[in-house]
Amino acid sequence: MRIVCIGGGPAGLYFALLMKRQHPEHHVTVVERNRAFDTFGWGVVFSDATMQSMRQWDPETAEAIEVSFNHWDDIELVFKGRKIRTTGHGFVGIGRKKMLNILQERCLELGVELLFEQDVESDEQFADADLIIASDGVNSRIRNKYADVFKPDMVIRPNRYVWLGTDKKFDAFTFDFQRTEHGWFQAHIYRFDENTSTFIVETSDDVFRAHGLDQMDQDQSIAFCEKLFEGTLDGHKLMTNARHLRGSAWLNFGRLICEKWGHFNGRSHVVLMGDSAHTAHFAIGSGTKLAIDDAIELTRQFDILGHDKANIPAVLSAYEEVRRVDVARIQNAARNAMEWFEVVGTRYADTLEPEQFMYSMLTRSQRISHENLRLRDKDWLEGFERWFAERAGVEPAANGAVPPPMFTPFRLRGLTLRNRIVVSPMAMYSATDGVPNDFHLVHLGARAMGGAALVFPEMTCVSADARITPGCLGLWNDEQTQGFKRIVDFVHQQTPAKIGIQLGHAGRKGATRVAWEGIDQPLDEGAWPLISASALPYLKHSDTPREMTREDMDRVIGDFVHATERARDLGFDILELHVAHGYLLSSFLSPLTNLRTDDYGGAHAARARFPLEVFHAVRKVWPEDRPMSVRLSTHDWHEGGNTPEDAAIFARLFKEAGADMIDCSSGQVVKEEKPVYGRLFQTPFSDKIRNEIQVPTIAVGAISEADHANSIIAAGRADLCAIARPHLADPSFVMHEAAKIGYEEQPWPKQYHSARAQYVNNLARAATTAGKS
């Protein structure tokens, strides 16, 4: 094949040498606009795992890089006058120029043609090529030429950063945070050769402009950074190699992803690789890794499908299918890390103590979990767990042991929970006329016995016409009250758990079938009239609700108050007001479902007016020593709907009204929503509200193991974790997760003690067997 790589960065060079190494008969050319052995940039970073892949594919290149790279295991935080260090992280740093020179030399050894100082305008300059690799960077001319095919999506991020260097030799990947009168700056620092370290300075756009950095030239900007970080630089200077850029050389990061990566231009197949196809923020050092992995995967697909031009379409299709998944995973992690640095000054730096700030920073991408930190640096993590437990009021055991974060107690008003795990309110659709029965007793009783600190029945409706389905729970009459009394008494008398109640009104989502007969589908018969903020049906064929009048509002408030009085007298430990998922109170908050033009529509405060009226009325009759939480949909997942920024406004309003905690769910407001699912996908919403609004939160959504919960609680992203499906699959989820991570202090019901040792032994036996296989 005739292969041309346009752009001599890591992607183009590495693919060229791999293809020439695998099949020397290929005619491979790399075209680069810079001079031979000349490049810009400081150090690049990639992980030990990437280095291992390079050893497998071309040991000679890997060996040359390993001789030249700087490897470190330690991460050091400089923050609020403290230095905290942890180890076991395994990164490789190498000068960008040195790495590219190694790749260039290897290409020449293998017979790759290198053409320098050639500024390629178009792929048409290589009409004889069978395959053209567009590895010409984030501003790729080739990609832009075929933008209607590749459909690039570029999002410019708000933070400003400048890429500098210094001759101070750092022995750890160092993060230095410095506060000024206008806000916070952070430096990302790592050594990449014998004499030089990369020194990236980053801050928010507001802080950047407040200091006048937008008006400074490069020398003034460098002098500012040297003064700001003088304690870490120890008299060393900062250097730039961006004299070719105008102004101060501060940049905004652009996140890029393309809908398609391959194209046939009529003569040649063109494929994107590296930064021309995708970018990932430097916060996790992933750009070079993605480029190298692209090159490896495209080569691997040729090895699998055949090194012949007839196979190019199939190869490119397979390449894109495989790489798109891994790139999405890395971009998601990089996005989490990037967003952490974008909000660090407003969300974490002023409020978190150095120990928890360090933990939050280490787990910012959500790729590194609690137990992963234990594998990396057991001593540091155990010290952090001791620090966390002490702040939760836990005295160390006689042997010095402390519980992991999820097993520390939590206090709210007069309520004390023995751990941080909540059984989510989950609709069971198994009541008759709203009355709880034996199913609910066994369902909730089993989970209370299973170790969770707090259990909730499903949303309990405040009137007959407040139900979602005929099978929903209610609390508006004496028979229902008696049914709940059995459950509350059982939980209090037979388990160490607490029990809460979530009160709600279905609104426009009412009068539907139970889930297994057609979720959200309207009843064929026996439906009741619906009310909502506006006269909008949930589905096109759903019954249309009536827009609420003042009379309706007064009646509904009365229903909530009466249900609250019954819940109070039953002895429920916490009350949650359901203001999420498109139900009645939620329908007022979202502009997608509230089209009112009176005092209850329009701006945030107006849309929140009726839900707040309900909250105030309920709080007035709910005992002072018992907490109240509010469940919010913190993202509507639909254009024009509420975003996390809107949710933060509502959370503040409820906090000011007296809410003790915000339960951070999302979605289900409109059927046309497009949520982005993933592990812990709703936790960032809890993180935002907890740390910006300074109110305790509950995290929900795809939390499925102790490692998840420990990471969330330890980092301060939530105070409690509400877990749904895992509790449906395993009523003893908490006891079992405690055993899996070796936490021995989680109590089991005395009647089940004989099973505990066997369960733990079976886990140990399974681990031993797995280790031998």
Short mmCIF file of N, CA and C in Angstrom, two decimals, residues 8 12 22-23 83 155 180 245 272 296 316 319 339 370 376 382 406 412 440 464 484 487 551 561 659 692 709:
data_model
loop_
_atom_site.label_atom_id
_atom_site.label_comp_id
_atom_site.label_asym_id
_atom_site.label_seq_id
_atom_site.Cartn_x
_atom_site.Cartn_y
_atom_site.Cartn_z
N GLY A 8 3.45 15.03 11.63
CA GLY A 8 4.48 14.21 12.23
C GLY A 8 4.47 14.24 13.74
N GLY A 12 0.96 10.03 13.88
CA GLY A 12 1.44 9.77 12.53
C GLY A 12 2.75 9.02 12.50
N GLN A 22 5.67 -3.96 10.44
CA GLN A 22 4.86 -5.15 10.21
C GLN A 22 4.97 -5.66 8.77
N HIS A 23 4.99 -4.70 7.82
CA HIS A 23 5.05 -5.05 6.40
C HIS A 23 5.96 -4.07 5.68
N LYS A 83 2.02 20.31 52.53
CA LYS A 83 2.46 19.43 51.46
C LYS A 83 2.05 18.01 51.84
N VAL A 155 -15.87 21.83 21.58
CA VAL A 155 -16.39 22.63 22.69
C VAL A 155 -15.20 23.32 23.35
N THR A 180 -5.21 34.00 45.38
CA THR A 180 -4.94 35.43 45.27
C THR A 180 -6.17 36.19 45.74
N LEU A 245 3.43 32.61 19.44
CA LEU A 245 2.05 33.00 19.73
C LEU A 245 1.99 34.46 20.13
N LEU A 272 -8.95 9.80 10.30
CA LEU A 272 -8.47 10.70 11.35
C LEU A 272 -7.76 9.89 12.43
N ILE A 296 -1.69 1.98 17.33
CA ILE A 296 -1.63 0.54 17.58
C ILE A 296 -2.88 -0.16 17.06
N LEU A 316 -10.81 0.27 8.46
CA LEU A 316 -11.17 1.57 9.04
C LEU A 316 -12.46 1.48 9.86
N TYR A 319 -11.50 -0.29 13.11
CA TYR A 319 -10.67 0.64 13.89
C TYR A 319 -11.54 1.66 14.62
N GLU A 339 -13.33 19.23 34.50
CA GLU A 339 -14.36 20.01 35.19
C GLU A 339 -13.99 20.23 36.64
N HIS A 370 -11.66 4.11 45.67
CA HIS A 370 -11.15 3.99 47.03
C HIS A 370 -10.20 2.81 47.16
N ARG A 376 -2.53 1.39 45.59
CA ARG A 376 -1.44 2.30 45.25
C ARG A 376 -0.64 2.71 46.49
N GLU A 382 -5.05 4.61 54.64
CA GLU A 382 -5.46 4.31 56.01
C GLU A 382 -5.34 5.55 56.90
N MET A 406 -17.93 4.81 54.14
CA MET A 406 -19.35 4.49 54.03
C MET A 406 -19.91 3.88 55.30
N LEU A 412 -27.97 14.27 61.37
CA LEU A 412 -28.76 15.35 60.77
C LEU A 412 -29.90 15.67 61.73
N HIS A 440 -44.90 -5.29 51.43
CA HIS A 440 -44.11 -4.13 51.83
C HIS A 440 -43.40 -4.37 53.16
N ALA A 464 -55.83 10.12 46.86
CA ALA A 464 -56.13 9.09 45.87
C ALA A 464 -55.78 9.55 44.46
N PHE A 484 -48.87 1.07 57.56
CA PHE A 484 -47.52 1.61 57.74
C PHE A 484 -47.00 1.38 59.15
N ILE A 487 -44.93 -1.68 59.57
CA ILE A 487 -43.60 -1.60 58.95
C ILE A 487 -42.67 -0.75 59.80
N GLU A 551 -57.33 27.26 44.10
CA GLU A 551 -58.11 26.32 44.90
C GLU A 551 -57.44 24.94 44.91
N VAL A 561 -50.02 18.27 54.15
CA VAL A 561 -49.96 18.51 55.59
C VAL A 561 -50.60 17.34 56.35
N ALA A 659 -34.68 23.13 54.33
CA ALA A 659 -34.35 21.75 53.95
C ALA A 659 -32.99 21.38 54.54
N GLU A 692 -21.12 23.62 46.44
CA GLU A 692 -21.36 25.02 46.08
C GLU A 692 -22.45 25.65 46.94
N ALA A 709 -19.38 3.77 46.80
CA ALA A 709 -19.88 4.55 47.94
C ALA A 709 -18.74 5.16 48.74
#
